[in-house]
mmCIF file of C-alpha atoms in Angstrom:
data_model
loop_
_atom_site.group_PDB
_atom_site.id
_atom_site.type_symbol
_atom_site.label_atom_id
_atom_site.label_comp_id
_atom_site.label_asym_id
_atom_site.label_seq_id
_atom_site.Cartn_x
_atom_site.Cartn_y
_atom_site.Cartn_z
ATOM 1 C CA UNK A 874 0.595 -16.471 2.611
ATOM 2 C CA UNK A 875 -2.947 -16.792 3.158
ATOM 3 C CA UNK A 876 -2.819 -20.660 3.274
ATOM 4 C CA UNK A 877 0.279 -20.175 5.853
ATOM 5 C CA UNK A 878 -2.095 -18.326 8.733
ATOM 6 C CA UNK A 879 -4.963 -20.743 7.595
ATOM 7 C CA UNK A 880 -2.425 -24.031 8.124
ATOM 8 C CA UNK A 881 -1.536 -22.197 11.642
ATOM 9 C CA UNK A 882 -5.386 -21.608 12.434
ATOM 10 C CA UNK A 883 -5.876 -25.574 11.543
ATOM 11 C CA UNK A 884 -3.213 -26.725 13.616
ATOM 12 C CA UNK A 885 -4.455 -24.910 17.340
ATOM 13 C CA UNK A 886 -8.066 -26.402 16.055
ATOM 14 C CA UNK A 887 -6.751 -29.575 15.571
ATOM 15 C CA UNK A 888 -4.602 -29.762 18.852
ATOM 16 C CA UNK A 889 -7.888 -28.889 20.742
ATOM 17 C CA UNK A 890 -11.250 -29.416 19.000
ATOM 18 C CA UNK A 891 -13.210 -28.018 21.909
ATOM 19 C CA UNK A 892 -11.435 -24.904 20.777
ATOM 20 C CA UNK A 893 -13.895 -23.680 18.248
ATOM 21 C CA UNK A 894 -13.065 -19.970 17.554
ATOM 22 C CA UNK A 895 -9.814 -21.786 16.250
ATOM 23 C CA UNK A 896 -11.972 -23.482 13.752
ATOM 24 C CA UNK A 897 -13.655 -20.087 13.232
ATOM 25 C CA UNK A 898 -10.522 -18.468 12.410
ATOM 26 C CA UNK A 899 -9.600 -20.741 9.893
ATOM 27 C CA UNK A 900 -13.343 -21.077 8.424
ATOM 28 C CA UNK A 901 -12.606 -17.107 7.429
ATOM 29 C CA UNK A 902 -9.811 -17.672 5.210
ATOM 30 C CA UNK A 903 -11.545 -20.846 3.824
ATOM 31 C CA UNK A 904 -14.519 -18.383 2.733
ATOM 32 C CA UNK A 905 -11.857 -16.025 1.160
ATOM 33 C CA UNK A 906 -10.263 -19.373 -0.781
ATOM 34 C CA UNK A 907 -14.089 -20.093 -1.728
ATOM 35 C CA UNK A 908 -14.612 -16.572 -3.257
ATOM 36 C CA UNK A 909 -11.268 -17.128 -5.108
ATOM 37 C CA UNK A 910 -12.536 -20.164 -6.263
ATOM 38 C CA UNK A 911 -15.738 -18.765 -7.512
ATOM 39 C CA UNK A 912 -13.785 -16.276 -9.588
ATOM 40 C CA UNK A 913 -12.095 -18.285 -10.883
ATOM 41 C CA UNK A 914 -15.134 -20.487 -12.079
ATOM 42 C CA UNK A 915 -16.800 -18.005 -13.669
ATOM 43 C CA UNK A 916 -13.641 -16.606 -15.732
ATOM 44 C CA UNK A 917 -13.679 -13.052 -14.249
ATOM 45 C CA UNK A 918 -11.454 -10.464 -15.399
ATOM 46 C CA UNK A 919 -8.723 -8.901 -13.364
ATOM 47 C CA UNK A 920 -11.499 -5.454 -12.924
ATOM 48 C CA UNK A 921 -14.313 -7.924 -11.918
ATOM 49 C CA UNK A 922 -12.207 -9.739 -9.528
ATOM 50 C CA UNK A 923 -10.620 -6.934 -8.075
ATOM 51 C CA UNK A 924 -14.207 -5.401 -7.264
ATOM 52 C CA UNK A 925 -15.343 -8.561 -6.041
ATOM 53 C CA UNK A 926 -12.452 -8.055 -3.593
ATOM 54 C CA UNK A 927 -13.307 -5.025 -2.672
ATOM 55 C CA UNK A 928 -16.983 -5.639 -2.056
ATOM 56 C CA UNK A 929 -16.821 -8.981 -0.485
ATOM 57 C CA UNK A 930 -13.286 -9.976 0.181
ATOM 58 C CA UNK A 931 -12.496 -6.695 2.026
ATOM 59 C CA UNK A 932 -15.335 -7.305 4.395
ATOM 60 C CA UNK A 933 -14.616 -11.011 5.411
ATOM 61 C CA UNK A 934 -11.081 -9.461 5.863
ATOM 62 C CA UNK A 935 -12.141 -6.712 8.048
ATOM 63 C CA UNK A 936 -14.478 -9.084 10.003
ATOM 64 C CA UNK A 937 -11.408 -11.691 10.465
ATOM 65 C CA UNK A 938 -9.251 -9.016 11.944
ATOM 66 C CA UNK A 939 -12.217 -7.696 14.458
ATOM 67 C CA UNK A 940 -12.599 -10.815 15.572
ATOM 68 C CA UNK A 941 -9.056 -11.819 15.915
ATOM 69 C CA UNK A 942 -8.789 -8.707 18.209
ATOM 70 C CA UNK A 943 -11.321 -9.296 20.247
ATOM 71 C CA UNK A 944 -10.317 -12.983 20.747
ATOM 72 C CA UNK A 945 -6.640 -12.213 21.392
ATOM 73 C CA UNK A 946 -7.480 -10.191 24.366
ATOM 74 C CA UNK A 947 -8.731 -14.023 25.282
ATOM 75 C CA UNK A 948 -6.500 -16.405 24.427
ATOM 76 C CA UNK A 949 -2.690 -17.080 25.581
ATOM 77 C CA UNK A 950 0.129 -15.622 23.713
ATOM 78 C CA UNK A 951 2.087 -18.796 23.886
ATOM 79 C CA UNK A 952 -1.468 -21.038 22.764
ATOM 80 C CA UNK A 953 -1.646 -22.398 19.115
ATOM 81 C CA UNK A 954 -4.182 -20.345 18.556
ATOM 82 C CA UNK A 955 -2.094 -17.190 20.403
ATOM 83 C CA UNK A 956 0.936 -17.975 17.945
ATOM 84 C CA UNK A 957 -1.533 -18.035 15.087
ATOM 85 C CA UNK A 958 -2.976 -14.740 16.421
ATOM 86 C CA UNK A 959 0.211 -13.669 16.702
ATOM 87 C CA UNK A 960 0.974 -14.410 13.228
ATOM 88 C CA UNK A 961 -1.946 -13.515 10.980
ATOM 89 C CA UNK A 962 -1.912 -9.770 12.968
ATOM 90 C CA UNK A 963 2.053 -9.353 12.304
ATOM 91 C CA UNK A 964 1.274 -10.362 8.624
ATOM 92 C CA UNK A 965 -1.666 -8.406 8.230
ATOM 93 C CA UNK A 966 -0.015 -5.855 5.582
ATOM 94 C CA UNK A 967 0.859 -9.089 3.518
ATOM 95 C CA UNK A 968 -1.950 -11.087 3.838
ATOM 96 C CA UNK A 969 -4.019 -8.042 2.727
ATOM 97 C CA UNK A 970 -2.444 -7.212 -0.312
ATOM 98 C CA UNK A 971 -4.204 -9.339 -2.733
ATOM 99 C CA UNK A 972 -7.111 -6.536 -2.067
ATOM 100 C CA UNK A 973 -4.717 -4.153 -3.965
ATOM 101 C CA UNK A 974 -3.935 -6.131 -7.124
ATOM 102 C CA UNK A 975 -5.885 -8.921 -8.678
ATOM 103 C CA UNK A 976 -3.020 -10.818 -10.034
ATOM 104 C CA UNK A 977 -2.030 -11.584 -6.655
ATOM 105 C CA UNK A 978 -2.956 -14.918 -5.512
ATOM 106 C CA UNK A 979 -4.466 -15.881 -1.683
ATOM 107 C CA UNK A 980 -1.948 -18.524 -1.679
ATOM 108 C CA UNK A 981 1.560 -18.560 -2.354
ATOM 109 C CA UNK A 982 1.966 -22.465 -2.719
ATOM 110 C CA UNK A 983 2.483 -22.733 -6.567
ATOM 111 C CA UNK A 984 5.523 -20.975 -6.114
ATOM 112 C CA UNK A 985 7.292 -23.140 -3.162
ATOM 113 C CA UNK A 986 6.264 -26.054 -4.390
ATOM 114 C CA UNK A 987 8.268 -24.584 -8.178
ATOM 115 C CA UNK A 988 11.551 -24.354 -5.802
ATOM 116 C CA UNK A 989 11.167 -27.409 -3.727
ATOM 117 C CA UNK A 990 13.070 -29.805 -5.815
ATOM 118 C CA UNK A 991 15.837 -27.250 -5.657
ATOM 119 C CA UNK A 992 15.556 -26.477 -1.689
ATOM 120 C CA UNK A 993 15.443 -30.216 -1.577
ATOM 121 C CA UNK A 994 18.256 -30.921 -3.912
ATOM 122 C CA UNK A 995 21.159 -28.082 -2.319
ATOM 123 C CA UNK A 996 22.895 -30.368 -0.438
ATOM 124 C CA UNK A 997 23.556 -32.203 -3.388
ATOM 125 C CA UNK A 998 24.488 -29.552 -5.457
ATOM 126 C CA UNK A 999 26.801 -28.206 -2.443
ATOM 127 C CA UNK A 1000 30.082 -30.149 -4.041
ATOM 128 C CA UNK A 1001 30.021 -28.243 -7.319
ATOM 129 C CA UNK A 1002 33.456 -27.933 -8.751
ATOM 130 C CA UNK A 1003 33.617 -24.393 -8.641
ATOM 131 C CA UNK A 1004 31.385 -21.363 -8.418
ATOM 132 C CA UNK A 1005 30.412 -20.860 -11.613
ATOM 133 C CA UNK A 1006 29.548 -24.312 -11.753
ATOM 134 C CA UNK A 1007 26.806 -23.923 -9.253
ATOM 135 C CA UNK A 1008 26.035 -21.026 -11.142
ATOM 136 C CA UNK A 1009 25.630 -22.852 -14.256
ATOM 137 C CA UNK A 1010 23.117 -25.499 -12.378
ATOM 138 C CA UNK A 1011 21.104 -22.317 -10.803
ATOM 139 C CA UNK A 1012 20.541 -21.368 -14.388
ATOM 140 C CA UNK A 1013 19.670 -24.681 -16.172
ATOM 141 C CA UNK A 1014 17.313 -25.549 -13.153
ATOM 142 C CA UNK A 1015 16.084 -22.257 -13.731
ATOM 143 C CA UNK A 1016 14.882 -22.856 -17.251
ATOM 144 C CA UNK A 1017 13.446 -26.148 -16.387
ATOM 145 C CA UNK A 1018 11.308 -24.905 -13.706
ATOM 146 C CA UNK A 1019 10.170 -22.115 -15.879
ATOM 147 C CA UNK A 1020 9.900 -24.528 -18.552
ATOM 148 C CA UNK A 1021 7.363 -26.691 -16.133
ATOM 149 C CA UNK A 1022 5.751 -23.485 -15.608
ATOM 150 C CA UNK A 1023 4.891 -22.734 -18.844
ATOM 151 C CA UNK A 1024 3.255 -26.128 -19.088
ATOM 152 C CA UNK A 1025 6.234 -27.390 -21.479
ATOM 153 C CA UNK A 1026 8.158 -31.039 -21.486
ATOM 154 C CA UNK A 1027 11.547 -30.169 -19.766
ATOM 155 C CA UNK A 1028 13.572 -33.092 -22.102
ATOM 156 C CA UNK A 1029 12.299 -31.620 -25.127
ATOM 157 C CA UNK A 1030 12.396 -28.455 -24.799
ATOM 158 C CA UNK A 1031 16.408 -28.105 -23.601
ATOM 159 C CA UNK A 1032 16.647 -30.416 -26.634
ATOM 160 C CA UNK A 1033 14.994 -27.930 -28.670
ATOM 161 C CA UNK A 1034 17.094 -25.036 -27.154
ATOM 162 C CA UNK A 1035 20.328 -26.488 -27.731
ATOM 163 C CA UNK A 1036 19.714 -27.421 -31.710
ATOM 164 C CA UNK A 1037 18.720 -24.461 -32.504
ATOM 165 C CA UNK A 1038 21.051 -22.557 -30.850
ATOM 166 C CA UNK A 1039 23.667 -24.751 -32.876
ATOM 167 C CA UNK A 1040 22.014 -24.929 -36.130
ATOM 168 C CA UNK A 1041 20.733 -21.320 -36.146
ATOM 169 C CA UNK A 1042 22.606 -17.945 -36.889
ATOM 170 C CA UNK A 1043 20.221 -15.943 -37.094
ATOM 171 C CA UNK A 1044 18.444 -16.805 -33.866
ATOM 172 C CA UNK A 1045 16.404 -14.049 -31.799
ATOM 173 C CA UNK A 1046 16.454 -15.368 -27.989
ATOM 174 C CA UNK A 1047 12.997 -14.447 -27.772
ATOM 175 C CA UNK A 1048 11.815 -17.184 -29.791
ATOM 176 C CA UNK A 1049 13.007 -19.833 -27.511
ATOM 177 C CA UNK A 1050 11.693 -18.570 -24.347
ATOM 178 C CA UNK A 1051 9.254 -21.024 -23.120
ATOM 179 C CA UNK A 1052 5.684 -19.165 -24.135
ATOM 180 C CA UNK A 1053 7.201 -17.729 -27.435
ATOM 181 C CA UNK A 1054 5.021 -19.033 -29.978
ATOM 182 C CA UNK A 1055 7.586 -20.213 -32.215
ATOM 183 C CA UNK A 1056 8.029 -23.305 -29.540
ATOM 184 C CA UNK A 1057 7.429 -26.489 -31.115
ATOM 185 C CA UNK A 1058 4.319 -28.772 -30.177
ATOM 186 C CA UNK A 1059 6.283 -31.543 -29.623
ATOM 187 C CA UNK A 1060 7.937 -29.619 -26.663
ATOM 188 C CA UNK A 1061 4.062 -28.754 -24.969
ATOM 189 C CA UNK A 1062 2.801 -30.824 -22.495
#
């Protein structure tokens, strides 16, 4: 969500380049996205990143939201930059979180771009014959995308889902989940 208050921060800078604390607002969430980035770099574990949050994540944070109050006493509510104001202090409480938990990412891009295809493709799949065959493409597009996520070839691996769930008895589900080990190479990307 980070990325969300950063694109809104970009956008009043952009509109009006004079407009600097708009540039300075979204130069504080690019430092947070360069301490990420650092992190990752260096291969921390979930403790080290989380204190590295705490130490210097939490005070960019805290310096972001002093200074956003101090400029939206400034600035008009109906601006880019007020909107974006507006935005980043209504979201504070989810913009924050990834100071609780180190699994949480600054950015929650990966996964809209994982269901774009499928926001893109609903009006197509708005003529299905019948409930549960919508329900049936929610699942299969389902797999793929976890599939994809799981850094596996789609084609390959439904093919390799389907034979063995016809040639196999004996088959425990959990073997043909996408990061069960028992996945074929040919199916990894």
């Amino acid at each position: 969500m980070l990325g969300h208050a950063k694109r809104k921060f970009h956008e009043a800078w952009q509109a009006n380049k004079k407009n600097q604390e708009a540039k300075k607002c979204e130069d504080y969430i690019s430092k947070l996205f360069a301490l990420e980035k650092r992190a990752d770099e260096k291969g921390l574990t979930d403790e080290a990143r989380l204190e590295m949050r705490k130490e210097d994540s939490a005070k960019l944070v805290t310096s972001f939201y002093d200074f956003l109050e101090d400029l939206s006493t400034r600035t008009l509510p109906q601006s880019l930059l007020g909107k974006a104001i507006t935005y980043a202090k209504n979201q504070r409480e989810y913009l924050t979180t990834f100071l609780e938990d180190p699994r949480i990412q600054l950015s929650n891009n990966l996964a809209e771009q994982s269901i774009r295809p499928f926001v893109i493709g609903r009006n197509n799949w708005l003529f299905s014959a019948s409930p549960r065959g919508a329900s049936s493409s929610a699942l299969i597009y389902s797999i793929i995308q976890t599939a994809i996520s799981n850094d596996l070839k789609p084609y390959h691996y439904l093919n390799h889902i389907f034979e063995e769930i016809q040639l196999n008895e004996e088959l425990q589900v959990v073997d043909l989940l996408p990061w069960s080990d028992k996945i074929p190479g040919e199916c990894k990307k």
